[in-house]
mmCIF file of C-alpha atoms and ligand atoms in Angstrom:
data_model
loop_
_atom_site.group_PDB
_atom_site.id
_atom_site.type_symbol
_atom_site.label_atom_id
_atom_site.label_comp_id
_atom_site.label_asym_id
_atom_site.label_seq_id
_atom_site.Cartn_x
_atom_site.Cartn_y
_atom_site.Cartn_z
ATOM 1 C CA MET Y 7 -28.489 58.626 16.983
ATOM 2 C CA LEU Y 8 -25.143 58.892 18.831
ATOM 3 C CA THR Y 9 -25.708 55.261 20.620
ATOM 4 C CA VAL Y 10 -25.550 53.816 16.902
ATOM 5 C CA LEU Y 11 -22.623 55.167 16.276
ATOM 6 C CA ILE Y 12 -20.774 54.119 19.576
ATOM 7 C CA TRP Y 13 -22.299 50.735 18.383
ATOM 8 C CA CYS Y 14 -21.084 50.993 14.997
ATOM 9 C CA PHE Y 15 -17.496 52.052 16.590
ATOM 10 C CA LEU Y 16 -17.543 49.318 19.609
ATOM 11 C CA VAL Y 17 -18.878 46.423 18.183
ATOM 12 C CA PRO Y 18 -15.967 45.380 16.260
ATOM 13 C CA MET Y 19 -13.346 46.564 18.474
ATOM 14 C CA THR Y 20 -14.902 44.218 21.533
ATOM 15 C CA ALA Y 21 -15.067 40.727 18.818
ATOM 16 C CA GLN Y 22 -14.528 37.775 20.443
ATOM 17 C CA SER Y 23 -13.000 35.115 19.728
ATOM 18 C CA GLU Y 24 -14.527 32.485 18.086
ATOM 19 C CA THR Y 25 -13.098 29.326 18.512
ATOM 20 C CA PRO Y 26 -13.787 27.464 14.764
ATOM 21 C CA ASP Y 27 -17.351 25.162 13.787
ATOM 22 C CA THR Y 28 -16.096 23.038 12.405
ATOM 23 C CA VAL Y 29 -12.448 21.732 11.052
ATOM 24 C CA SER Y 30 -11.813 19.063 8.368
ATOM 25 C CA ILE Y 31 -9.813 17.938 5.997
ATOM 26 C CA SER Y 32 -10.286 16.584 2.197
ATOM 27 C CA VAL Y 33 -9.033 15.725 -1.086
ATOM 28 C CA GLN Y 34 -9.357 18.490 -4.085
ATOM 29 C CA ASN Y 35 -11.321 16.956 -6.981
ATOM 30 C CA HIS Y 36 -11.116 13.480 -5.683
ATOM 31 C CA SER Y 37 -13.194 10.882 -3.725
ATOM 32 C CA GLY Y 38 -11.935 7.342 -2.461
ATOM 33 C CA PRO Y 39 -7.963 5.872 -2.373
ATOM 34 C CA LEU Y 40 -5.230 7.075 -3.911
ATOM 35 C CA GLN Y 41 -2.839 6.164 -6.344
ATOM 36 C CA GLU Y 42 -0.211 5.593 -6.187
ATOM 37 C CA GLY Y 43 1.568 7.824 -8.067
ATOM 38 C CA ARG Y 44 0.033 10.817 -8.526
ATOM 39 C CA SER Y 45 -0.374 13.952 -7.014
ATOM 40 C CA TYR Y 46 -3.265 14.737 -4.857
ATOM 41 C CA THR Y 47 -4.028 18.597 -2.722
ATOM 42 C CA LEU Y 48 -5.709 18.485 -0.227
ATOM 43 C CA GLN Y 49 -7.431 20.615 1.607
ATOM 44 C CA CYS Y 50 -8.188 21.771 5.453
ATOM 45 C CA ASP Y 51 -11.386 24.065 5.591
ATOM 46 C CA VAL Y 52 -11.501 26.212 8.711
ATOM 47 C CA PHE Y 53 -15.246 27.590 9.486
ATOM 48 C CA ASN Y 54 -15.872 30.589 10.752
ATOM 49 C CA VAL Y 55 -12.731 31.758 12.893
ATOM 50 C CA ALA Y 56 -11.924 35.251 14.870
ATOM 51 C CA PRO Y 57 -10.019 36.533 14.457
ATOM 52 C CA VAL Y 58 -8.323 34.828 11.375
ATOM 53 C CA ALA Y 59 -4.622 37.298 12.040
ATOM 54 C CA ALA Y 60 -4.998 34.538 15.291
ATOM 55 C CA LEU Y 61 -4.947 31.442 13.191
ATOM 56 C CA THR Y 62 -2.272 29.213 12.883
ATOM 57 C CA VAL Y 63 -3.818 26.094 11.056
ATOM 58 C CA SER Y 64 -0.709 23.171 11.186
ATOM 59 C CA TRP Y 65 -0.135 20.012 9.238
ATOM 60 C CA LEU Y 66 0.250 17.182 10.880
ATOM 61 C CA TRP Y 67 1.443 13.290 9.041
ATOM 62 C CA LYS Y 68 2.605 10.411 12.159
ATOM 63 C CA GLY Y 69 2.858 12.768 14.975
ATOM 64 C CA GLU Y 70 4.877 15.015 13.006
ATOM 65 C CA MET Y 71 4.365 18.688 11.785
ATOM 66 C CA ILE Y 72 4.809 19.173 8.178
ATOM 67 C CA GLN Y 73 3.075 22.622 7.317
ATOM 68 C CA THR Y 74 2.784 25.325 9.597
ATOM 69 C CA GLN Y 75 -0.033 28.293 8.139
ATOM 70 C CA THR Y 76 -0.701 32.092 9.141
ATOM 71 C CA TYR Y 77 -2.801 34.309 8.732
ATOM 72 C CA ASP Y 78 -0.803 37.576 9.586
ATOM 73 C CA ASP Y 79 -2.280 40.157 6.325
ATOM 74 C CA ASP Y 80 -6.778 39.229 7.172
ATOM 75 C CA LEU Y 81 -7.856 41.923 10.167
ATOM 76 C CA THR Y 82 -11.064 41.757 9.207
ATOM 77 C CA LYS Y 83 -12.136 40.723 13.478
ATOM 78 C CA THR Y 84 -15.263 39.090 12.112
ATOM 79 C CA PRO Y 85 -15.634 35.119 11.695
ATOM 80 C CA GLU Y 86 -14.418 34.299 8.345
ATOM 81 C CA ASN Y 87 -13.887 30.668 6.570
ATOM 82 C CA VAL Y 88 -9.989 30.023 5.744
ATOM 83 C CA SER Y 89 -8.324 26.427 4.398
ATOM 84 C CA SER Y 90 -4.788 25.700 3.928
ATOM 85 C CA THR Y 91 -3.395 22.887 1.446
ATOM 86 C CA TRP Y 92 -1.009 20.065 1.332
ATOM 87 C CA GLU Y 93 0.146 18.972 -1.321
ATOM 88 C CA ILE Y 94 1.670 14.757 -1.607
ATOM 89 C CA THR Y 95 1.878 12.214 -4.372
ATOM 90 C CA ALA Y 96 1.090 8.873 -2.849
ATOM 91 C CA PHE Y 97 3.338 6.568 -2.098
ATOM 92 C CA ARG Y 98 2.659 3.036 -1.215
ATOM 93 C CA ASN Y 99 4.248 2.860 1.776
ATOM 94 C CA ASP Y 100 2.202 5.886 2.859
ATOM 95 C CA SER Y 101 -0.602 3.520 3.283
ATOM 96 C CA ASN Y 102 -2.426 4.264 6.514
ATOM 97 C CA ASP Y 103 -0.531 7.115 7.982
ATOM 98 C CA MET Y 104 -2.829 9.782 9.555
ATOM 99 C CA ILE Y 105 -2.726 13.020 8.539
ATOM 100 C CA THR Y 106 -4.861 15.560 11.264
ATOM 101 C CA CYS Y 107 -4.813 19.486 10.623
ATOM 102 C CA LEU Y 108 -4.923 21.754 13.876
ATOM 103 C CA THR Y 109 -5.835 25.545 14.385
ATOM 104 C CA ILE Y 110 -4.628 27.009 16.771
ATOM 105 C CA LEU Y 111 -6.438 30.681 17.936
ATOM 106 C CA ASP Y 112 -3.814 32.430 20.133
ATOM 107 C CA PRO Y 113 -5.705 35.740 20.307
ATOM 108 C CA LYS Y 114 -2.899 37.510 22.459
ATOM 109 C CA GLN Y 115 -5.233 39.262 24.718
ATOM 110 C CA ASP Y 116 -6.872 39.030 28.089
ATOM 111 C CA GLY Y 117 -9.092 35.657 28.277
ATOM 112 C CA PRO Y 118 -7.878 32.099 27.304
ATOM 113 C CA SER Y 119 -5.097 31.989 25.234
ATOM 114 C CA GLU Y 120 -3.962 29.069 22.995
ATOM 115 C CA GLN Y 121 -7.254 27.426 22.144
ATOM 116 C CA VAL Y 122 -6.217 24.425 19.769
ATOM 117 C CA ASN Y 123 -8.837 22.343 17.367
ATOM 118 C CA LYS Y 124 -8.324 19.361 15.170
ATOM 119 C CA SER Y 125 -9.773 18.087 12.397
ATOM 120 C CA ALA Y 126 -10.918 14.353 12.359
ATOM 121 C CA ALA Y 127 -8.004 11.546 10.326
ATOM 122 C CA TYR Y 128 -7.000 11.516 7.335
ATOM 123 C CA GLN Y 129 -6.775 8.241 6.756
ATOM 124 C CA VAL Y 130 -4.227 7.698 3.265
ATOM 125 C CA ILE Y 131 -4.599 5.173 1.548
ATOM 126 C CA VAL Y 132 -3.756 4.416 -1.761
ATOM 127 C CA HIS Y 133 -3.380 1.707 -4.161
ATOM 128 C CA TYR Y 134 -1.331 0.620 -6.793
ATOM 129 C CA ALA Y 135 -1.132 -2.249 -9.454
ATOM 130 C CA PRO Y 136 -0.419 -6.049 -9.520
ATOM 131 C CA LYS Y 137 3.024 -6.806 -9.602
ATOM 132 C CA PHE Y 138 4.433 -10.073 -9.655
ATOM 133 C CA THR Y 139 6.684 -11.925 -6.848
ATOM 134 C CA ASP Y 140 8.159 -14.784 -7.363
ATOM 135 C CA GLU Y 141 11.537 -14.270 -9.752
ATOM 136 C CA TYR Y 142 12.251 -18.084 -11.526
ATOM 137 C CA ASP Y 143 10.011 -18.418 -15.113
ATOM 138 C CA SER Y 144 11.372 -22.188 -15.437
ATOM 139 C CA VAL Y 145 9.776 -25.292 -13.984
ATOM 140 C CA GLU Y 146 11.104 -28.191 -14.431
ATOM 141 C CA VAL Y 147 9.159 -31.640 -13.114
ATOM 142 C CA VAL Y 148 9.745 -35.353 -14.557
ATOM 143 C CA THR Y 149 7.074 -37.641 -16.023
ATOM 144 C CA GLY Y 150 4.374 -38.818 -13.363
ATOM 145 C CA GLY Y 151 6.135 -36.230 -10.501
ATOM 146 C CA ASN Y 152 4.544 -33.796 -8.834
ATOM 147 C CA VAL Y 153 5.419 -30.288 -8.927
ATOM 148 C CA SER Y 154 3.492 -27.001 -7.619
ATOM 149 C CA PHE Y 155 5.551 -23.023 -8.573
ATOM 150 C CA GLY Y 156 4.554 -20.441 -6.914
ATOM 151 C CA CYS Y 157 2.314 -17.129 -9.232
ATOM 152 C CA SER Y 158 1.515 -15.077 -6.534
ATOM 153 C CA ALA Y 159 1.290 -10.972 -7.168
ATOM 154 C CA GLU Y 160 1.053 -8.210 -3.899
ATOM 155 C CA GLY Y 161 -0.881 -4.718 -5.805
ATOM 156 C CA ASN Y 162 -4.014 -2.416 -3.791
ATOM 157 C CA PRO Y 163 -6.210 -3.426 -3.809
ATOM 158 C CA PRO Y 164 -5.093 -7.197 -3.789
ATOM 159 C CA PRO Y 165 -5.040 -8.993 -7.249
ATOM 160 C CA GLU Y 166 -6.668 -11.800 -8.653
ATOM 161 C CA VAL Y 167 -4.843 -13.836 -10.490
ATOM 162 C CA LYS Y 168 -5.691 -16.653 -12.822
ATOM 163 C CA CYS Y 169 -3.235 -18.365 -15.315
ATOM 164 C CA LYS Y 170 -3.960 -20.243 -18.615
ATOM 165 C CA TYR Y 171 -3.204 -23.895 -20.157
ATOM 166 C CA THR Y 172 -3.700 -26.310 -22.107
ATOM 167 C CA VAL Y 173 -3.978 -29.267 -20.214
ATOM 168 C CA ALA Y 174 -6.076 -28.493 -16.894
ATOM 169 C CA ILE Y 175 -7.234 -32.028 -15.278
ATOM 170 C CA ASN Y 176 -4.887 -32.967 -13.799
ATOM 171 C CA ALA Y 177 -3.638 -29.259 -12.416
ATOM 172 C CA ARG Y 178 -5.430 -27.171 -10.428
ATOM 173 C CA GLU Y 179 -4.681 -22.797 -9.140
ATOM 174 C CA THR Y 180 -5.150 -22.446 -5.509
ATOM 175 C CA THR Y 181 -5.728 -19.171 -3.500
ATOM 176 C CA ARG Y 182 -4.108 -19.262 0.314
ATOM 177 C CA GLY Y 183 -3.802 -15.417 0.775
ATOM 178 C CA ARG Y 184 -1.905 -13.625 -1.269
ATOM 179 C CA GLN Y 185 -0.398 -17.566 -2.115
ATOM 180 C CA HIS Y 186 -1.445 -18.559 -5.834
ATOM 181 C CA THR Y 187 -0.188 -21.550 -6.567
ATOM 182 C CA VAL Y 188 -0.395 -23.315 -9.511
ATOM 183 C CA SER Y 189 -0.127 -27.818 -9.055
ATOM 184 C CA ILE Y 190 -0.324 -30.639 -11.238
ATOM 185 C CA THR Y 191 -0.095 -34.285 -9.921
ATOM 186 C CA ARG Y 192 1.629 -36.929 -12.212
ATOM 187 C CA ALA Y 193 2.343 -34.878 -15.246
ATOM 188 C CA THR Y 194 2.933 -35.884 -18.382
ATOM 189 C CA SER Y 195 4.328 -34.627 -20.953
ATOM 190 C CA ALA Y 196 0.501 -32.475 -21.632
ATOM 191 C CA ASN Y 197 1.586 -30.914 -19.021
ATOM 192 C CA GLY Y 198 3.930 -29.421 -20.899
ATOM 193 C CA GLY Y 199 4.606 -25.392 -22.237
ATOM 194 C CA ILE Y 200 3.714 -22.023 -20.995
ATOM 195 C CA TYR Y 201 1.489 -20.873 -18.786
ATOM 196 C CA ASN Y 202 0.279 -17.628 -18.713
ATOM 197 C CA CYS Y 203 -0.328 -16.176 -15.379
ATOM 198 C CA VAL Y 204 -2.541 -12.660 -15.228
ATOM 199 C CA ALA Y 205 -2.970 -10.522 -11.897
ATOM 200 C CA THR Y 206 -5.647 -7.232 -12.141
ATOM 201 C CA ASN Y 207 -6.998 -5.111 -9.279
ATOM 202 C CA THR Y 208 -8.662 -1.979 -9.967
ATOM 203 C CA VAL Y 209 -5.777 0.089 -11.307
ATOM 204 C CA GLY Y 210 -3.492 -2.643 -13.822
ATOM 205 C CA THR Y 211 -2.680 -5.858 -15.254
ATOM 206 C CA ALA Y 212 0.347 -7.645 -15.027
ATOM 207 C CA THR Y 213 1.932 -11.282 -16.711
ATOM 208 C CA ARG Y 214 4.029 -13.595 -16.118
ATOM 209 C CA GLN Y 215 4.790 -16.376 -17.835
ATOM 210 C CA ILE Y 216 5.893 -20.043 -16.536
ATOM 211 C CA THR Y 217 7.883 -22.700 -19.093
ATOM 212 C CA LEU Y 218 6.925 -25.750 -17.759
ATOM 213 C CA THR Y 219 9.306 -28.514 -18.788
ATOM 214 C CA ILE Y 220 8.310 -32.200 -18.514
ATOM 215 C CA THR Y 221 11.479 -34.269 -18.663
ATOM 216 C CA PRO Y 222 10.754 -37.974 -19.085
ATOM 217 C CA LEU Y 223 11.969 -40.739 -16.912
ATOM 218 C CA GLY Y 224 14.823 -42.013 -19.602
ATOM 219 C CA HIS Y 225 18.067 -42.106 -19.337
ATOM 220 C CA THR Y 226 19.904 -40.004 -16.809
ATOM 221 C CA THR Y 227 16.766 -41.000 -14.017
ATOM 222 C CA GLY Y 228 17.762 -44.616 -15.182
ATOM 223 C CA VAL Y 229 21.779 -44.998 -14.299
ATOM 224 C CA ASN Y 230 21.122 -42.995 -11.334
ATOM 225 C CA TYR Y 231 18.999 -46.268 -10.103
ATOM 226 C CA CYS Y 232 21.425 -48.709 -11.956
ATOM 227 C CA LEU Y 233 24.392 -46.495 -9.975
ATOM 228 C CA ILE Y 234 22.398 -46.437 -6.311
ATOM 229 C CA LEU Y 235 20.778 -49.886 -6.754
ATOM 230 C CA VAL Y 236 23.906 -52.262 -8.558
ATOM 231 C CA VAL Y 237 26.965 -50.093 -8.954
ATOM 232 C CA ILE Y 238 27.054 -49.346 -4.876
ATOM 233 C CA PRO Y 239 26.911 -53.074 -3.165
ATOM 234 C CA VAL Y 240 29.687 -53.630 -5.581
ATOM 235 C CA ILE Y 241 31.474 -51.368 -4.583
ATOM 236 C CA ILE Y 242 30.893 -52.650 -0.809
ATOM 237 C CA ILE Y 243 31.178 -55.716 -2.302
ATOM 238 C CA ILE Y 244 34.697 -55.383 -3.143
ATOM 239 C CA ILE Y 245 35.920 -53.149 -0.530
ATOM 240 C CA ALA Y 246 34.177 -55.934 2.114
ATOM 241 C CA SER Y 247 36.818 -58.672 0.452
ATOM 242 C CA ILE Y 248 39.212 -56.598 0.338
ATOM 243 C CA ALA Y 249 39.368 -55.617 3.629
ATOM 244 C CA GLN Y 250 38.406 -59.470 4.539
ATOM 245 C CA LYS Y 251 41.848 -61.186 2.703
ATOM 246 C CA ASN Y 252 43.287 -58.012 4.460
ATOM 247 C CA VAL Y 253 42.636 -59.110 7.403
ATOM 248 C CA VAL Y 254 43.026 -63.105 7.170
ATOM 249 C CA GLY Y 255 46.579 -62.246 5.307
HETATM 250 C C1 NAG K 303 -10.054 21.628 -8.804
HETATM 251 O O1 NAG K 303 -10.757 21.729 -6.673
HETATM 252 C C2 NAG K 303 -10.373 23.657 -6.603
HETATM 253 C C3 NAG K 303 -10.789 23.565 -5.195
HETATM 254 O O2 NAG K 303 -12.207 22.733 -4.858
HETATM 255 C C4 NAG K 303 -11.067 24.464 -7.803
HETATM 256 O O3 NAG K 303 -11.319 25.304 -8.463
HETATM 257 C C5 NAG K 303 -10.794 23.242 -9.178
HETATM 258 O O4 NAG K 303 -11.305 24.649 -10.148
HETATM 259 C C6 NAG K 303 -10.770 22.123 -9.425
HETATM 260 N N1 NAG K 303 -10.484 21.340 -10.227
HETATM 261 C C7 NAG K 303 -11.161 20.939 -10.865
HETATM 262 C C8 NAG K 303 -10.416 20.134 -12.055
HETATM 263 O O5 NAG K 303 -12.078 20.447 -11.267
HETATM 264 C C1 NAG K 304 -18.198 29.805 5.764
HETATM 265 O O1 NAG K 304 -18.900 28.663 5.334
HETATM 266 C C2 NAG K 304 -20.764 28.267 5.821
HETATM 267 C C3 NAG K 304 -20.322 26.740 5.208
HETATM 268 O O2 NAG K 304 -20.258 26.927 3.442
HETATM 269 C C4 NAG K 304 -21.222 29.127 5.667
HETATM 270 O O3 NAG K 304 -22.728 28.598 5.714
HETATM 271 C C5 NAG K 304 -21.185 30.754 5.605
HETATM 272 O O4 NAG K 304 -21.182 31.508 5.486
HETATM 273 C C6 NAG K 304 -20.013 30.994 5.227
HETATM 274 N N1 NAG K 304 -19.164 31.951 6.500
HETATM 275 C C7 NAG K 304 -18.829 32.848 6.114
HETATM 276 C C8 NAG K 304 -18.401 34.105 6.746
HETATM 277 O O5 NAG K 304 -17.986 33.477 4.606
HETATM 278 C C1 NAG K 305 8.334 6.083 0.606
HETATM 279 O O1 NAG K 305 8.447 5.777 -0.791
HETATM 280 C C2 NAG K 305 9.453 6.369 -1.606
HETATM 281 C C3 NAG K 305 9.525 5.988 -3.395
HETATM 282 O O2 NAG K 305 9.891 4.393 -3.272
HETATM 283 C C4 NAG K 305 10.787 6.672 -0.888
HETATM 284 O O3 NAG K 305 11.098 7.876 -1.690
HETATM 285 C C5 NAG K 305 10.048 7.456 0.411
HETATM 286 O O4 NAG K 305 11.627 7.427 1.032
HETATM 287 C C6 NAG K 305 9.242 5.759 1.207
HETATM 288 N N1 NAG K 305 8.925 7.012 2.442
HETATM 289 C C7 NAG K 305 9.885 5.568 3.970
HETATM 290 C C8 NAG K 305 9.445 6.646 4.819
HETATM 291 O O5 NAG K 305 9.695 4.948 3.645
HETATM 292 C C1 NAG K 306 -12.633 24.247 19.360
HETATM 293 O O1 NAG K 306 -11.925 23.760 21.093
HETATM 294 C C2 NAG K 306 -12.440 24.424 21.362
HETATM 295 C C3 NAG K 306 -11.809 24.676 23.572
HETATM 296 O O2 NAG K 306 -10.062 24.886 22.926
HETATM 297 C C4 NAG K 306 -13.320 23.617 22.500
HETATM 298 O O3 NAG K 306 -14.280 24.307 23.176
HETATM 299 C C5 NAG K 306 -14.401 23.778 20.999
HETATM 300 O O4 NAG K 306 -15.766 23.012 21.438
HETATM 301 C C6 NAG K 306 -13.387 23.117 19.973
HETATM 302 N N1 NAG K 306 -14.377 23.226 18.510
HETATM 303 C C7 NAG K 306 -14.855 22.380 17.546
HETATM 304 C C8 NAG K 306 -15.689 22.446 16.447
HETATM 305 O O5 NAG K 306 -14.388 21.481 17.779
HETATM 306 C C1 NAG K 307 1.808 -36.328 -6.200
HETATM 307 O O1 NAG K 307 -0.220 -36.625 -5.806
HETATM 308 C C2 NAG K 307 -0.805 -37.597 -5.856
HETATM 309 C C3 NAG K 307 -2.030 -37.135 -5.396
HETATM 310 O O2 NAG K 307 -1.916 -35.972 -4.070
HETATM 311 C C4 NAG K 307 -0.153 -38.588 -4.487
HETATM 312 O O3 NAG K 307 -1.412 -39.676 -4.537
HETATM 313 C C5 NAG K 307 1.080 -39.470 -4.963
HETATM 314 O O4 NAG K 307 1.631 -40.018 -4.558
HETATM 315 C C6 NAG K 307 2.399 -37.671 -6.111
HETATM 316 N N1 NAG K 307 2.836 -38.919 -5.871
HETATM 317 C C7 NAG K 307 4.368 -37.949 -5.743
HETATM 318 C C8 NAG K 307 5.791 -38.939 -6.359
HETATM 319 O O5 NAG K 307 4.683 -37.818 -5.065
#
């Protein structure tokens, strides 16, 4: 009887400190990539740790401590499960950052001091809707000329871009990496008009309109050719003959 009493009394008093079985990070009510602009609660679960009053749970983001939590009020000596939470609003520039949860158990008694445990790193992946990167919205080409214009969009996951237009026979779209290009060879007046481009990924859609104007090989260009082929040689001849006259005279 007495031994039982002593045992009951002693066991809680001599309870050993116990490092956590596991430390892990999860996102509350969510799995998979985060969506830009939304807020999430990350949760660090610490399983079977004692005594909780000697525990500090810290959050590390890119190696810097962003939050620390202690459980001083909890006087339970037996192993317990505790958790700490951290709110984040996802931005694209957070993508690929690593977040870890660190526990420090410091019983401030005899025996080993400051035992440190770490969670596996949580990699932040932020998805966001597509956005077209080129600014211009009109392109010009002369009849018979070749033209190509960029129609690239950025987003995560990388968006798929498709353009709609009337004449396709001499037009084609190519995608190289992130660059999406519409190319037209030997443009005819039928190629003129509006090119409607749509970029899509799992988060959303963006649209862009590009107006292609076909300028006929008409007077303006004709005048230019006239200048180069006729007027300039005539001027040169006149200058040359004046110079010659001066030399002779
Ligand atoms: C979100 O998760 C927390 C903790 O896991 C839970 O208490 C809460 O009920 C959940 N909320 C919803 C809307 O599922
Ligand atoms: C802690 O959580 C684990 C897993 O959910 C469970 O098996 C264990 O009994 C819990 N411990 C305590 C002290 O609640
Ligand atoms: C990330 O982007 C957000 C919003 O655009 C901005 O407030 C924040 O300062 C940026 N952080 C870094 C590290 O550039
Ligand atoms: C926690 O750290 C201690 C030493 O500090 C180690 O013995 C133990 O295995 C670690 N536990 C986990 C789950 O990593
Ligand atoms: C236009 O492209 C076609 C096919 O690539 C080529 O044969 C032609 O010479 C190009 N025309 C001009 C003006 O560059």
